[in-house]
Amino acid sequence: RRHSGAERIPGGFGQGALFGAAAFRRAVPSGGEADRAGLRRQQPGPRHFSRPDSGHPLGEGENMEQRADIALVMLDVDGTLLDTPQTGPVLGRVMERGVQVGLASGRNYAHLMSQMGHLGLNGPMVCNNGASVLYQEALLYSSTLDADALRFAFQLAKELKCLVEYSSVHDIFIYQAPGYEGPAFAAADKGPYLILLSGDAASFARVLDTPVAKITFGVDTREKAARIREALATWNRSAPQPVTISASFWFAIEVTAQGVSKGRGLQMA
């Protein structure tokens, strides 16, 4: 597709790696929120799945493939799945036992769908840091940002000469302010399509017409990162709809609707 004032190119800037893998058991007892979800976080790695009723990760004296009470395994992408090529055959054997395997990432649907297809995975996708949850092509859950947050981010990117990325379920809009010297985007062979925006109002109107799940600021200095965090925190105190501010890395500051997280996305999945 072609858009006025916009160009589609393959790639993606956003990154997000909060945990390695989470395993959900089939029968879940009553208890706290973590027990109800059956979720435990472990350090990145394809073998580190945790039994909800014990403190040791599966793989240390116990083989996950032999477990009968695990129904769903969710994996992070950056720094986990992409760094462990041996994961594919292991997950194939897991799925043969009736376990669903899905992905949870800061990336959007298009990128995760590519990874799911490459590995033949059969589970849900938690996208945009938990703001979008899909099963195959069906949208199960979505949390989006309001127009005030979108406009403020655009103004802030212009003022501080940085990059701002707006991620919807399927598309990513990017505005790169003149003077920004960091990476424009991370090229990918099979990633989401990016729509490059100019700085005019007509171009930005496309963002306002899109349900945006996540905003990511790309900065080229730590000073800019600190100034963006300070500006966001000040704006957030009086915002009509407060947001959640986080960072995958010092140069990537992320904004989602209040209450959004990968953990929340996993619960919705």
Tab-separated table of C-alpha atoms in Angstrom:
chain	number	residue	atom	x	y	z
A	1	ARG	CA	0.000	0.000	0.000
A	2	ARG	CA	1.050	3.575	-0.650
A	3	HIS	CA	0.119	6.467	1.609
A	4	SER	CA	0.342	10.210	1.160
A	5	GLY	CA	3.400	11.439	3.033
A	6	ALA	CA	4.381	7.912	4.043
A	7	GLU	CA	6.497	5.072	2.760
A	8	ARG	CA	6.435	1.403	3.801
A	9	ILE	CA	9.753	-0.321	4.354
A	10	PRO	CA	10.616	-3.569	6.179
A	11	GLY	CA	12.159	-3.403	9.623
A	12	GLY	CA	11.406	-2.528	13.230
A	13	PHE	CA	12.988	-0.496	16.005
A	14	GLY	CA	11.134	-1.645	19.112
A	15	GLN	CA	12.668	-4.256	21.352
A	16	GLY	CA	11.571	-5.834	24.588
A	17	ALA	CA	13.097	-8.619	26.659
A	18	LEU	CA	11.748	-8.903	30.191
A	19	PHE	CA	11.903	-12.632	30.785
A	20	GLY	CA	12.865	-15.877	29.097
A	21	ALA	CA	9.972	-18.281	29.376
A	22	ALA	CA	6.834	-18.965	31.354
A	23	ALA	CA	5.064	-22.292	31.671
A	24	PHE	CA	1.392	-22.621	32.560
A	25	ARG	CA	0.146	-25.807	34.126
A	26	ARG	CA	-3.173	-27.410	33.176
A	27	ALA	CA	-4.747	-27.621	36.650
A	28	VAL	CA	-4.444	-24.365	38.602
A	29	PRO	CA	-5.433	-24.198	42.306
A	30	SER	CA	-6.928	-21.186	44.038
A	31	GLY	CA	-4.565	-18.680	45.574
A	32	GLY	CA	-2.772	-15.458	44.709
A	33	GLU	CA	-2.668	-13.870	41.317
A	34	ALA	CA	0.614	-15.529	40.391
A	35	ASP	CA	-0.730	-18.950	41.413
A	36	ARG	CA	-3.940	-18.459	39.451
A	37	ALA	CA	-1.950	-17.536	36.349
A	38	GLY	CA	0.517	-20.377	36.949
A	39	LEU	CA	3.317	-18.005	36.002
A	40	ARG	CA	6.914	-17.854	37.113
A	41	ARG	CA	9.663	-15.778	35.554
A	42	GLN	CA	13.086	-17.290	34.940
A	43	GLN	CA	16.326	-16.087	33.430
A	44	PRO	CA	16.442	-16.194	29.589
A	45	GLY	CA	17.027	-19.627	28.085
A	46	PRO	CA	14.966	-22.272	26.321
A	47	ARG	CA	15.129	-24.849	29.123
A	48	HIS	CA	14.185	-22.677	32.088
A	49	PHE	CA	10.530	-23.477	32.709
A	50	SER	CA	9.283	-23.301	36.257
A	51	ARG	CA	6.870	-25.549	38.115
A	52	PRO	CA	4.301	-23.252	39.780
A	53	ASP	CA	4.370	-25.389	42.937
A	54	SER	CA	8.140	-25.553	43.363
A	55	GLY	CA	11.109	-23.253	43.369
A	56	HIS	CA	13.389	-24.982	40.874
A	57	PRO	CA	13.293	-24.568	37.065
A	58	LEU	CA	12.435	-27.561	34.944
A	59	GLY	CA	15.507	-28.921	33.222
A	60	GLU	CA	17.502	-29.219	36.457
A	61	GLY	CA	16.793	-32.840	37.274
A	62	GLU	CA	13.409	-32.820	35.504
A	63	ASN	CA	12.602	-32.866	31.788
A	64	MET	CA	9.875	-30.462	30.650
A	65	GLU	CA	8.980	-32.769	27.753
A	66	GLN	CA	7.909	-35.422	30.259
A	67	ARG	CA	5.582	-33.143	32.216
A	68	ALA	CA	1.861	-33.820	31.773
A	69	ASP	CA	0.487	-30.762	33.604
A	70	ILE	CA	1.882	-28.005	31.364
A	71	ALA	CA	-0.663	-26.665	28.858
A	72	LEU	CA	1.037	-23.508	27.554
A	73	VAL	CA	4.609	-22.258	27.160
A	74	MET	CA	5.285	-18.590	26.329
A	75	LEU	CA	8.689	-17.368	25.124
A	76	ASP	CA	10.290	-13.970	24.821
A	77	VAL	CA	11.899	-13.135	21.445
A	78	ASP	CA	14.781	-10.641	21.658
A	79	GLY	CA	17.665	-11.980	23.704
A	80	THR	CA	15.917	-15.329	24.175
A	81	LEU	CA	14.352	-17.083	21.198
A	82	LEU	CA	16.508	-15.332	18.586
A	83	ASP	CA	19.689	-16.183	20.506
A	84	THR	CA	18.922	-19.896	20.949
A	85	PRO	CA	18.607	-21.635	17.554
A	86	GLN	CA	18.416	-25.046	19.239
A	87	THR	CA	15.036	-24.099	20.697
A	88	GLY	CA	13.086	-25.052	17.550
A	89	PRO	CA	13.467	-28.855	17.765
A	90	VAL	CA	12.768	-28.810	21.513
A	91	LEU	CA	9.557	-26.846	21.047
A	92	GLY	CA	8.507	-29.190	18.264
A	93	ARG	CA	8.688	-32.152	20.635
A	94	VAL	CA	6.810	-30.173	23.285
A	95	MET	CA	3.961	-29.376	20.869
A	96	GLU	CA	3.752	-33.047	19.878
A	97	ARG	CA	2.657	-33.714	23.471
A	98	GLY	CA	-0.322	-31.357	23.149
A	99	VAL	CA	1.299	-28.266	24.658
A	100	GLN	CA	0.673	-24.905	22.986
A	101	VAL	CA	3.717	-22.660	22.474
A	102	GLY	CA	3.425	-18.902	21.910
A	103	LEU	CA	5.465	-15.700	21.989
A	104	ALA	CA	5.462	-12.609	24.220
A	105	SER	CA	7.391	-9.559	23.057
A	106	GLY	CA	7.523	-5.811	22.712
A	107	ARG	CA	7.278	-6.311	18.956
A	108	ASN	CA	4.054	-6.148	16.996
A	109	TYR	CA	1.843	-8.793	15.404
A	110	ALA	CA	3.520	-8.845	11.975
A	111	HIS	CA	6.957	-9.625	13.398
A	112	LEU	CA	5.724	-12.238	15.864
A	113	MET	CA	3.576	-13.903	13.199
A	114	SER	CA	6.699	-14.298	11.081
A	115	GLN	CA	8.539	-15.970	13.969
A	116	MET	CA	5.521	-18.161	14.767
A	117	GLY	CA	5.341	-19.340	11.161
A	118	HIS	CA	9.080	-19.967	10.945
A	119	LEU	CA	9.022	-22.199	14.023
A	120	GLY	CA	5.577	-23.678	13.411
A	121	LEU	CA	4.283	-22.503	16.796
A	122	ASN	CA	0.624	-22.996	17.678
A	123	GLY	CA	-0.071	-20.747	20.680
A	124	PRO	CA	-1.108	-17.140	21.323
A	125	MET	CA	0.931	-13.996	20.738
A	126	VAL	CA	1.403	-11.275	23.350
A	127	CYS	CA	2.497	-8.215	21.348
A	128	ASN	CA	3.468	-4.610	22.098
A	129	ASN	CA	4.584	-5.382	25.679
A	130	GLY	CA	1.204	-6.919	26.489
A	131	ALA	CA	-1.034	-4.248	24.924
A	132	SER	CA	-2.162	-6.600	22.129
A	133	VAL	CA	-2.987	-10.302	22.514
A	134	LEU	CA	-3.844	-12.465	19.521
A	135	TYR	CA	-4.511	-16.124	18.836
A	136	GLN	CA	-3.682	-16.871	15.203
A	137	GLU	CA	-5.364	-13.876	13.515
A	138	ALA	CA	-8.054	-13.227	16.135
A	139	LEU	CA	-7.542	-10.232	18.435
A	140	LEU	CA	-8.290	-11.391	21.994
A	141	TYR	CA	-7.341	-8.247	23.888
A	142	SER	CA	-6.188	-4.733	23.055
A	143	SER	CA	-5.293	-1.671	25.132
A	144	THR	CA	-4.643	1.560	23.241
A	145	LEU	CA	-3.374	5.064	23.979
A	146	ASP	CA	-5.497	8.195	23.699
A	147	ALA	CA	-4.921	11.076	21.275
A	148	ASP	CA	-3.409	13.323	23.972
A	149	ALA	CA	-0.554	10.871	24.523
A	150	LEU	CA	0.033	10.512	20.769
A	151	ARG	CA	0.208	14.285	20.251
A	152	PHE	CA	2.458	14.887	23.253
A	153	ALA	CA	4.912	12.225	22.057
A	154	PHE	CA	5.060	13.816	18.596
A	155	GLN	CA	5.768	17.263	20.053
A	156	LEU	CA	8.384	15.867	22.436
A	157	ALA	CA	10.203	14.055	19.620
A	158	LYS	CA	10.396	17.280	17.624
A	159	GLU	CA	11.574	19.314	20.594
A	160	LEU	CA	14.312	16.898	21.695
A	161	LYS	CA	15.304	15.755	18.180
A	162	CYS	CA	14.682	12.069	18.644
A	163	LEU	CA	12.802	9.228	16.979
A	164	VAL	CA	9.282	8.260	17.960
A	165	GLU	CA	7.586	5.024	16.979
A	166	TYR	CA	3.842	4.352	17.170
A	167	SER	CA	2.946	0.654	17.170
A	168	SER	CA	-0.544	-0.612	16.408
A	169	VAL	CA	-1.417	-4.289	16.191
A	170	HIS	CA	-0.294	-4.537	12.569
A	171	ASP	CA	1.545	-1.331	11.627
A	172	ILE	CA	4.376	0.807	12.939
A	173	PHE	CA	4.546	4.549	12.249
A	174	ILE	CA	7.913	6.264	12.692
A	175	TYR	CA	8.839	9.926	12.817
A	176	GLN	CA	12.547	10.779	12.878
A	177	ALA	CA	13.196	14.392	13.867
A	178	PRO	CA	15.925	16.349	12.044
A	179	GLY	CA	19.090	16.179	14.120
A	180	TYR	CA	18.496	12.680	15.484
A	181	GLU	CA	21.693	10.638	15.057
A	182	GLY	CA	20.708	7.224	16.420
A	183	PRO	CA	19.555	4.156	14.434
A	184	ALA	CA	16.471	4.841	12.324
A	185	PHE	CA	15.205	1.300	12.699
A	186	ALA	CA	16.536	-2.229	13.033
A	187	ALA	CA	16.379	-3.893	9.621
A	188	ALA	CA	14.719	-7.296	9.532
A	189	ASP	CA	14.257	-9.828	6.745
A	190	LYS	CA	10.751	-10.695	7.909
A	191	GLY	CA	9.419	-7.976	10.138
A	192	PRO	CA	6.547	-5.540	10.370
A	193	TYR	CA	6.049	-2.832	7.802
A	194	LEU	CA	7.056	0.631	8.843
A	195	ILE	CA	5.292	3.784	7.728
A	196	LEU	CA	7.696	6.718	7.745
A	197	LEU	CA	6.066	10.013	8.705
A	198	SER	CA	7.022	13.529	7.754
A	199	GLY	CA	6.716	16.249	10.365
A	200	ASP	CA	3.554	17.858	9.012
A	201	ALA	CA	0.042	17.630	10.443
A	202	ALA	CA	-1.356	15.734	7.464
A	203	SER	CA	1.173	12.938	7.913
A	204	PHE	CA	0.604	12.741	11.671
A	205	ALA	CA	-3.152	12.507	11.111
A	206	ARG	CA	-2.617	8.913	10.032
A	207	VAL	CA	-1.432	8.108	13.556
A	208	LEU	CA	-4.524	9.701	15.112
A	209	ASP	CA	-6.700	7.492	12.895
A	210	THR	CA	-4.954	4.322	14.148
A	211	PRO	CA	-5.470	2.461	17.466
A	212	VAL	CA	-1.906	2.803	18.817
A	213	ALA	CA	-0.910	0.264	21.460
A	214	LYS	CA	2.631	1.435	22.248
A	215	ILE	CA	4.887	4.458	21.766
A	216	THR	CA	8.663	4.032	21.714
A	217	PHE	CA	11.147	6.918	21.857
A	218	GLY	CA	14.532	6.243	20.282
A	219	VAL	CA	17.302	8.486	21.631
A	220	ASP	CA	20.961	8.940	20.792
A	221	THR	CA	22.213	10.258	24.151
A	222	ARG	CA	21.542	9.416	27.778
A	223	GLU	CA	20.826	13.095	28.427
A	224	LYS	CA	17.894	12.952	25.995
A	225	ALA	CA	16.670	9.754	27.635
A	226	ALA	CA	16.600	11.468	31.024
A	227	ARG	CA	14.828	14.537	29.620
A	228	ILE	CA	12.169	12.395	27.934
A	229	ARG	CA	11.534	10.462	31.132
A	230	GLU	CA	11.231	13.713	33.106
A	231	ALA	CA	8.886	15.282	30.534
A	232	LEU	CA	6.708	12.174	30.394
A	233	ALA	CA	6.502	11.950	34.180
A	234	THR	CA	5.478	15.614	34.440
A	235	TRP	CA	2.856	15.263	31.705
A	236	ASN	CA	1.594	12.007	33.222
A	237	ARG	CA	0.693	13.654	36.545
A	238	SER	CA	-2.073	15.704	34.906
A	239	ALA	CA	-2.886	13.530	31.888
A	240	PRO	CA	-6.577	12.647	31.366
A	241	GLN	CA	-5.517	9.029	30.892
A	242	PRO	CA	-2.191	8.295	32.657
A	243	VAL	CA	0.261	5.943	30.981
A	244	THR	CA	2.890	3.383	31.944
A	245	ILE	CA	6.484	4.442	31.217
A	246	SER	CA	9.181	1.773	30.888
A	247	ALA	CA	12.423	1.057	29.035
A	248	SER	CA	13.828	-2.056	27.374
A	249	PHE	CA	17.202	-0.319	27.066
A	250	TRP	CA	18.417	3.169	27.982
A	251	PHE	CA	17.946	4.310	24.368
A	252	ALA	CA	14.386	2.927	23.988
A	253	ILE	CA	11.752	4.492	26.262
A	254	GLU	CA	8.321	2.892	25.957
A	255	VAL	CA	4.838	4.191	26.714
A	256	THR	CA	1.702	2.053	27.009
A	257	ALA	CA	-1.715	2.503	28.582
A	258	GLN	CA	-1.788	2.303	32.361
A	259	GLY	CA	-1.714	-1.263	33.681
A	260	VAL	CA	-0.269	-2.805	30.511
A	261	SER	CA	2.533	-5.349	30.960
A	262	LYS	CA	3.660	-8.639	29.472
A	263	GLY	CA	2.492	-10.375	32.624
A	264	ARG	CA	-0.997	-8.909	32.156
A	265	GLY	CA	-0.900	-9.962	28.501
A	266	LEU	CA	-0.039	-13.519	29.516
A	267	GLN	CA	-3.018	-13.606	31.853
A	268	MET	CA	-5.308	-12.412	29.043
A	269	ALA	CA	-3.890	-15.081	26.730
